[in-house]
XYZ file of C-alpha atoms in Angstrom:
530
model
C 0.000 0.000 0.000
C 1.466 3.362 -1.022
C 1.419 6.361 1.263
C 0.121 9.669 -0.065
C 2.083 12.809 0.673
C 1.494 16.484 0.001
C 5.166 17.438 0.181
C 5.930 19.310 -3.091
C 9.309 17.589 -3.339
C 7.914 14.148 -2.597
C 9.137 11.355 -4.815
C 7.436 8.144 -5.773
C 8.502 5.714 -3.071
C 9.476 2.212 -4.149
C 9.510 -0.654 -1.698
C 13.231 -1.454 -1.987
C 14.819 1.281 -4.044
C 14.048 4.444 -2.064
C 12.903 7.616 -3.789
C 13.020 7.723 -7.612
C 15.385 10.307 -9.095
C 15.575 12.339 -12.286
C 13.462 11.236 -15.235
C 12.124 8.205 -13.348
C 10.587 10.458 -10.722
C 8.556 12.347 -13.346
C 7.669 9.224 -15.302
C 6.332 7.293 -12.299
C 5.036 10.136 -10.166
C 1.610 9.864 -8.561
C 1.952 13.166 -6.695
C -0.766 15.614 -7.747
C 1.657 18.562 -7.643
C 4.182 16.852 -9.914
C 1.442 15.858 -12.359
C -0.037 19.372 -12.252
C 3.416 20.759 -13.089
C 3.802 18.295 -15.980
C 0.417 19.339 -17.416
C 1.274 23.039 -17.125
C 4.693 22.685 -18.768
C 3.257 20.514 -21.545
C 0.531 23.087 -22.127
C 3.140 25.865 -22.360
C 5.082 23.876 -24.958
C 1.920 23.251 -27.001
C 0.969 26.936 -26.681
C 4.205 27.839 -28.467
C 3.888 25.104 -31.117
C 0.273 26.122 -31.838
C 1.374 29.770 -31.740
C 4.110 29.110 -34.299
C 1.419 27.753 -36.629
C -0.651 30.893 -36.078
C 2.460 32.900 -37.053
C 2.634 30.965 -40.352
C -1.048 31.813 -40.962
C -0.506 35.511 -40.193
C 2.691 35.686 -42.287
C 0.776 34.327 -45.300
C -2.067 36.822 -44.726
C 0.282 39.788 -44.155
C -0.420 40.892 -47.724
C -2.709 39.699 -50.532
C -1.437 37.150 -53.032
C 0.113 33.738 -52.326
C 3.645 34.282 -51.084
C 4.973 32.110 -48.287
C 3.194 28.775 -48.117
C 1.229 26.527 -50.424
C -2.603 26.829 -49.914
C -2.796 23.176 -48.855
C -0.136 23.738 -46.184
C -2.026 26.873 -45.087
C -5.094 24.663 -44.520
C -2.981 22.191 -42.543
C -1.773 25.048 -40.343
C -5.311 26.323 -39.618
C -6.413 22.758 -38.784
C -3.533 21.762 -36.516
C -3.309 25.227 -34.896
C -6.941 24.867 -33.775
C -6.554 21.287 -32.549
C -3.346 22.022 -30.634
C -4.651 25.188 -28.974
C -7.919 23.536 -27.865
C -6.737 20.054 -26.851
C -3.035 20.723 -26.251
C -2.796 24.197 -24.698
C -6.044 25.298 -22.998
C -7.440 21.994 -21.716
C -4.175 20.576 -20.280
C -3.456 23.946 -18.620
C -6.808 23.833 -16.812
C -6.235 20.163 -15.929
C -2.823 21.088 -14.523
C -4.414 23.804 -12.387
C -7.061 21.315 -11.229
C -4.362 18.826 -10.217
C -2.380 21.369 -8.278
C -5.216 23.220 -6.595
C -8.283 21.032 -6.062
C -6.721 18.731 -3.426
C -5.327 21.751 -1.554
C -8.589 23.713 -1.797
C -10.730 20.873 -0.427
C -8.192 19.632 2.137
C -7.446 16.330 0.381
C -4.048 14.588 0.616
C -3.908 13.999 -3.173
C -6.177 13.206 -6.105
C -8.358 10.165 -5.490
C -6.921 8.054 -8.323
C -3.217 8.915 -8.469
C -2.054 6.174 -10.859
C -4.797 6.984 -13.338
C -3.752 10.597 -12.930
C -0.226 9.711 -14.040
C -1.522 7.780 -17.034
C -3.944 10.489 -18.136
C -0.989 12.856 -18.464
C 1.571 10.543 -20.047
C -0.624 9.501 -22.966
C -0.912 13.156 -24.080
C 2.646 13.578 -25.461
C 1.984 10.489 -27.622
C -1.331 11.879 -28.902
C 0.270 15.147 -29.991
C 3.371 13.446 -31.400
C 1.050 11.435 -33.661
C -0.863 14.564 -34.698
C 2.323 16.525 -35.452
C 3.936 13.543 -37.206
C 0.970 13.465 -39.609
C 2.228 16.788 -41.043
C 5.271 14.948 -42.422
C 3.280 12.302 -44.299
C 3.140 12.169 -48.080
C 0.402 14.626 -49.044
C 0.739 16.439 -45.711
C -1.319 16.480 -42.531
C -5.040 17.031 -41.912
C -6.217 20.033 -43.943
C -9.953 20.071 -43.276
C -10.206 22.602 -40.414
C -10.267 21.684 -36.704
C -13.999 20.945 -37.113
C -13.134 18.287 -39.787
C -16.471 18.611 -41.594
C -17.508 15.731 -43.825
C -17.070 15.305 -46.789
C -13.758 17.227 -46.466
C -12.518 14.765 -43.848
C -14.035 11.647 -45.462
C -13.994 11.935 -49.247
C -11.477 14.699 -49.922
C -8.772 14.052 -47.325
C -5.489 12.150 -47.495
C -4.319 9.265 -45.324
C -3.205 11.505 -42.463
C -6.897 11.312 -41.429
C -6.238 7.949 -39.757
C -3.468 9.430 -37.589
C -5.664 12.432 -36.787
C -8.514 10.152 -35.637
C -6.160 8.025 -33.522
C -4.631 11.081 -31.819
C -8.084 12.571 -31.062
C -9.132 9.259 -29.464
C -6.100 9.361 -27.163
C -6.781 13.008 -26.215
C -10.385 12.035 -25.412
C -9.301 9.110 -23.223
C -6.977 11.455 -21.318
C -9.771 14.024 -20.805
C -12.252 11.422 -19.562
C -9.746 9.957 -17.082
C -8.899 13.451 -15.812
C -12.604 14.262 -15.404
C -13.376 11.029 -13.518
C -10.468 11.788 -11.184
C -11.731 15.321 -10.468
C -15.274 14.138 -9.713
C -14.197 11.253 -7.461
C -11.733 13.514 -5.613
C -14.288 16.268 -4.987
C -17.058 13.878 -3.957
C -14.987 11.659 -1.653
C -11.990 13.570 -0.308
C -13.392 16.877 0.955
C -12.283 17.822 4.460
C -14.866 17.247 7.228
C -17.291 20.161 7.345
C -16.687 21.264 3.747
C -20.164 20.941 2.275
C -20.701 21.460 -1.457
C -21.859 25.015 -0.872
C -18.644 25.851 0.981
C -16.292 24.728 -1.781
C -14.174 27.433 -3.447
C -15.598 28.438 -6.824
C -12.605 27.089 -8.732
C -13.504 23.644 -7.344
C -17.160 24.135 -8.296
C -16.401 25.208 -11.858
C -14.117 22.192 -12.356
C -16.690 19.852 -10.801
C -19.251 20.994 -13.381
C -16.654 20.987 -16.200
C -15.741 17.374 -15.393
C -19.363 16.279 -15.862
C -19.443 18.129 -19.198
C -16.277 16.305 -20.299
C -17.714 12.898 -19.441
C -20.920 13.748 -21.304
C -19.364 15.027 -24.555
C -16.017 13.286 -25.080
C -17.734 10.002 -26.092
C -19.712 12.008 -28.683
C -16.424 13.231 -30.193
C -15.096 9.655 -30.115
C -18.239 8.516 -31.941
C -18.027 11.142 -34.668
C -14.294 10.608 -35.381
C -14.948 6.858 -35.571
C -17.744 7.450 -38.098
C -15.329 9.599 -40.125
C -12.783 6.764 -39.975
C -15.246 4.092 -41.133
C -16.637 6.357 -43.875
C -13.132 6.932 -45.190
C -11.628 3.453 -44.877
C -14.398 0.881 -44.350
C -17.088 1.773 -46.880
C -19.782 3.059 -44.493
C -21.946 6.023 -45.558
C -22.834 7.892 -42.379
C -22.080 11.224 -44.030
C -22.270 10.279 -47.721
C -25.561 11.201 -49.395
C -24.852 8.753 -52.253
C -24.994 5.879 -49.741
C -28.057 7.162 -47.880
C -26.113 9.221 -45.332
C -26.181 12.954 -44.636
C -23.234 15.368 -44.410
C -25.339 17.665 -42.186
C -25.611 14.787 -39.690
C -21.869 15.198 -39.184
C -22.358 18.825 -38.153
C -25.117 17.906 -35.696
C -22.995 15.257 -33.968
C -19.816 17.325 -34.053
C -21.411 20.462 -32.601
C -23.277 18.471 -29.966
C -19.753 17.798 -28.711
C -18.279 21.109 -29.895
C -20.493 23.576 -28.127
C -20.241 22.120 -24.603
C -16.490 21.829 -25.367
C -16.334 25.617 -25.694
C -17.787 25.904 -22.176
C -15.330 23.261 -20.917
C -12.651 25.762 -21.972
C -14.224 28.750 -20.178
C -15.883 27.471 -16.951
C -12.569 26.804 -15.125
C -11.559 30.336 -16.188
C -14.620 31.666 -14.323
C -13.423 29.780 -11.238
C -9.942 31.321 -11.507
C -11.287 34.869 -11.849
C -13.615 34.217 -8.887
C -10.545 33.309 -6.800
C -8.392 36.281 -7.815
C -10.860 39.197 -7.838
C -11.854 38.836 -4.128
C -8.188 38.676 -3.032
C -7.170 41.941 -4.712
C -10.462 43.647 -3.823
C -9.951 42.628 -0.147
C -13.603 41.546 -0.044
C -15.519 38.264 -0.061
C -16.919 37.208 -3.421
C -20.317 38.797 -4.037
C -23.159 36.316 -4.608
C -21.460 32.955 -4.066
C -24.643 30.859 -4.431
C -25.744 32.708 -7.565
C -22.301 32.010 -9.073
C -22.739 28.263 -8.439
C -26.244 28.256 -9.967
C -25.108 30.409 -12.909
C -22.275 27.977 -13.677
C -24.662 25.012 -13.518
C -27.207 26.680 -15.792
C -24.516 27.616 -18.340
C -23.463 23.945 -18.380
C -27.043 22.689 -18.871
C -27.889 25.267 -21.539
C -24.678 24.443 -23.431
C -26.359 21.190 -24.557
C -29.312 23.030 -26.114
C -27.522 25.414 -28.462
C -25.335 23.282 -30.749
C -27.145 24.101 -34.001
C -26.426 27.835 -33.757
C -23.263 26.854 -35.644
C -25.533 25.576 -38.417
C -28.026 28.355 -39.140
C -26.973 28.345 -42.813
C -27.637 24.603 -43.352
C -31.339 25.144 -44.104
C -32.991 24.231 -40.801
C -36.755 24.649 -40.313
C -37.641 28.122 -39.007
C -38.930 26.608 -35.738
C -35.538 25.015 -35.095
C -33.743 28.259 -35.928
C -35.934 30.135 -33.438
C -35.361 27.508 -30.735
C -31.577 27.597 -31.101
C -31.540 31.396 -31.361
C -33.485 31.893 -28.108
C -31.544 29.198 -26.213
C -28.280 30.817 -27.296
C -29.430 34.240 -26.131
C -30.565 32.714 -22.837
C -26.949 31.687 -22.013
C -26.131 35.411 -21.861
C -28.210 35.663 -18.647
C -26.145 33.428 -16.284
C -22.965 34.716 -17.943
C -24.102 38.275 -17.219
C -24.792 37.280 -13.596
C -21.148 36.258 -13.268
C -19.814 39.498 -14.747
C -22.049 41.601 -12.484
C -20.969 39.568 -9.442
C -17.275 40.175 -10.217
C -17.959 43.902 -10.644
C -19.960 43.935 -7.380
C -17.061 42.178 -5.613
C -14.712 44.985 -6.714
C -17.239 47.721 -5.869
C -15.863 49.808 -2.961
C -13.154 47.197 -2.332
C -9.619 48.207 -1.350
C -8.288 47.219 -4.758
C -4.645 46.809 -5.736
C -3.372 46.056 -9.215
C -0.763 43.324 -9.173
C -0.329 41.276 -12.357
C -2.928 38.545 -11.526
C -5.544 41.270 -10.966
C -4.560 43.062 -14.189
C -5.086 39.879 -16.216
C -8.383 39.277 -14.379
C -9.659 42.775 -15.180
C -8.595 42.368 -18.814
C -10.433 39.028 -18.814
C -13.664 40.584 -17.534
C -13.686 43.420 -20.085
C -12.473 41.472 -23.129
C -14.419 38.285 -22.430
C -17.516 40.505 -22.266
C -16.686 41.857 -25.743
C -16.489 38.233 -26.928
C -19.858 37.621 -25.280
C -21.474 40.546 -27.088
C -20.202 39.419 -30.496
C -21.555 35.964 -29.569
C -24.987 37.521 -29.018
C -24.730 39.098 -32.474
C -23.932 35.685 -33.960
C -26.902 34.174 -32.097
C -29.367 36.278 -34.111
C -30.273 33.944 -36.976
C -30.839 36.419 -39.855
C -27.718 38.375 -38.868
C -25.702 35.148 -38.652
C -26.427 34.496 -42.344
C -24.193 37.510 -42.972
C -21.521 36.786 -40.357
C -21.255 33.020 -40.913
C -17.782 31.807 -41.960
C -16.309 35.321 -41.988
C -13.496 36.740 -39.888
C -16.154 38.145 -37.545
C -16.581 34.609 -36.175
C -12.790 34.255 -35.826
C -12.706 37.540 -33.867
C -15.573 36.351 -31.638
C -14.135 33.032 -30.549
C -10.605 34.366 -30.138
C -11.900 37.047 -27.771
C -13.530 34.251 -25.769
C -10.615 31.803 -25.945
C -7.520 34.047 -25.968
C -8.534 37.062 -23.880
C -10.838 34.661 -22.027
C -9.346 31.216 -21.405
C -5.655 32.039 -22.064
C -5.698 35.302 -20.040
C -7.302 33.472 -17.113
C -4.560 30.815 -17.276
C -1.956 33.629 -17.247
C -3.708 35.222 -14.256
C -3.696 31.857 -12.463
C -0.003 31.301 -13.204
C 0.952 34.688 -11.713
C -1.403 34.232 -8.757
C -0.193 30.761 -7.747
C 3.458 30.851 -8.932
C 4.634 31.902 -5.431
C 2.769 28.895 -3.989
C 4.199 26.531 -6.619
C 7.834 27.684 -6.592
C 8.292 29.274 -3.157
C 9.538 32.451 -4.878
C 7.882 35.713 -5.850
C 7.880 36.424 -9.584
C 9.387 39.637 -10.971
C 6.508 42.153 -10.767
C 8.050 44.606 -13.288
C 8.572 41.876 -15.867
C 5.021 40.661 -15.219
C 3.620 44.162 -15.838
C 5.590 44.372 -19.101
C 4.201 41.004 -20.146
C 0.666 42.117 -19.308
C 0.749 45.434 -21.179
C 2.500 43.984 -24.250
C -0.039 41.140 -24.353
C -3.052 43.390 -23.792
C -2.175 45.900 -26.509
C -1.012 43.347 -29.091
C -3.948 40.976 -28.571
C -6.396 43.777 -29.353
C -4.405 44.921 -32.389
C -4.531 41.274 -33.475
C -8.205 40.425 -32.978
C -10.238 43.645 -32.900
C -9.792 44.585 -36.594
C -10.982 41.078 -37.501
C -14.501 42.252 -36.595
C -14.267 44.904 -39.307
C -12.882 42.725 -42.116
C -15.435 40.055 -41.157
C -18.392 42.446 -41.329
C -17.027 43.624 -44.704
C -17.191 40.035 -45.931
C -13.707 38.540 -45.660
C -14.076 34.723 -45.483
C -12.115 32.721 -42.909
C -9.704 29.834 -43.639
C -8.727 31.219 -47.070
C -5.019 31.891 -47.802
C -5.733 34.936 -50.008
C -8.140 37.879 -49.984
C -9.377 40.883 -51.941
C -7.224 44.001 -52.057
C -9.733 45.985 -49.948
C -8.712 43.970 -46.853
C -4.945 44.502 -47.259
C -4.364 47.312 -44.740
C -6.327 45.703 -41.923
C -4.648 42.328 -42.515
C -1.171 43.864 -42.303
C -2.196 45.447 -38.968
C -3.668 42.154 -37.700
C -0.471 40.265 -38.592
C 1.721 42.840 -36.813
C -0.491 42.415 -33.722
C -0.106 38.638 -34.043
C 3.692 38.708 -34.174
C 3.793 41.190 -31.265
C 1.498 38.959 -29.178
C 3.634 35.902 -29.936
C 6.856 37.682 -28.967
C 5.259 39.043 -25.770
C 4.817 35.476 -24.525
C 8.607 35.023 -24.471
C 8.613 37.499 -21.561
C 6.339 35.072 -19.695
C 8.734 32.145 -20.245
C 11.643 34.271 -19.031
C 9.639 35.259 -15.943
C 8.671 31.654 -15.123
C 12.280 30.428 -15.507
C 13.521 33.268 -13.246
C 10.850 32.434 -10.676
C 11.676 28.709 -10.596
C 15.406 29.390 -10.300
C 15.046 31.715 -7.325
C 14.296 35.270 -6.353
C 12.594 36.857 -3.395
C 11.204 34.204 -1.042
C 7.420 33.964 -0.996
C 6.009 34.504 2.504
C 3.032 32.682 4.028
C 1.034 35.765 3.120
C 2.044 36.462 -0.469
C -0.330 39.246 -1.406
C 0.390 42.279 0.755
C -2.602 43.713 2.554
C -4.663 40.530 2.268
C -3.711 39.482 5.829
C -6.438 37.470 7.477
C -8.539 37.498 4.345
C -7.563 34.076 2.998
C -11.025 32.838 3.956
C -12.793 35.299 1.683
C -11.386 33.805 -1.458
C -14.254 32.582 -3.597
C -16.153 30.643 -0.970
C -18.659 31.843 1.613
C -17.457 33.639 4.730
C -17.399 31.386 7.792
C -19.190 34.094 9.836
C -22.073 36.394 8.973
C -20.020 39.471 9.826
C -17.308 40.729 7.526
C -14.775 41.150 10.308
C -11.784 38.850 10.480
C -12.685 35.713 12.464
C -10.654 35.615 15.694
C -8.786 32.390 14.925
C -7.401 33.768 11.628
C -5.806 36.865 13.218
């Protein structure tokens, strides 16, 4: 029987050989902190690989005409960039945060299923190696967009499709194992007295996210398997000539795809709900309403999938249903934004880097939400569909949303992870460079999209040239800004000012306010915390 330890430097104990060293330690580790670190570092690596692909896309679109890459390779870049950012950067980063923080937030010694935890991480490098290796096949890698619509992925694709399907299966297995682990840990290992309605909001958002993952990952597995059999085994799920329906593909894919988008934003809500109270020196406003809002977002996410399909010729009744359900999601999301603003209202706010990223998240995620409302309006969506307006919308949600929240979390918990304070000046530089460049990158996309520029095309009309040059400059600047972050993390791991028990100055005695209900009905510091 193995003993569980929460020591950050704990090694996997072996019966006769003592603690494992070097590579063996990381390979065999069942310590939630080690595995959280592995996830976070892997996610950072994938963020740069996916980012390099985005740089190829932006270099090609810097001016009109075909200049740098072949159109087929351009399509491969858009496909693999999307897959890597979703499954390789954002999701593993949130899983890494869950591994590090959930046991500590609920008072558990470790995750409930530590060996499965190890496995769920170590299959990921193989999944992404397979996906990246497909780019070197004869005919190139997958070039059908990250949504791999049939018949592009079935009839008109090359043999890299098989590798793509295999790698997606492995990613899905990893996600499901991670989700099972989170649910079992939260349900069984909470400290005595920690009821569900006393859990920190980060724990709540991950609890709900884990159920979403278990519900939708099998749907993705099903649809990629149908693509595989259509391509290689003569089935006709999506082939009209054989009695199938290509629109069926879109229904199944988006039934996975839309909840997936919320899987990538709900943990971000939990992070922001942890950081905003700390730097406002106030308890989170409306804890219970935040829990109910998160749950209703998760439930509604299953009722809106066909808003991606307004142009497929649905009956008007269906279009109305999906339009109203989509607009309804704005209500619980609005509740969250108002609660964060109410938490800051008349708080003694300070503006360290985690708070800066959180404030940027609130403002810019809201912009992404508003453009989402525009896309929800069926007749308007006929105009916006498949233009750069859609690209602008989901990048505001996923870059200034999910990625900024991960940055905020990294700055907020780095002192806890490394024992050292990060360099505040360098962090501020990273924040301002990222904030300015990300808006130069994505905001003009709204304009070219509304003017009719289609997405996923390696060339464009001359009228879009000036805006595209600006967008590409913003893209390169944003990419370079992230090198500051790597430098900061390396500096922080190597040493620096020692982190104290009370990292964030002025928050003395307020640890209890962070994102879960106050233990007393008064807002004074409870005596035992003084």
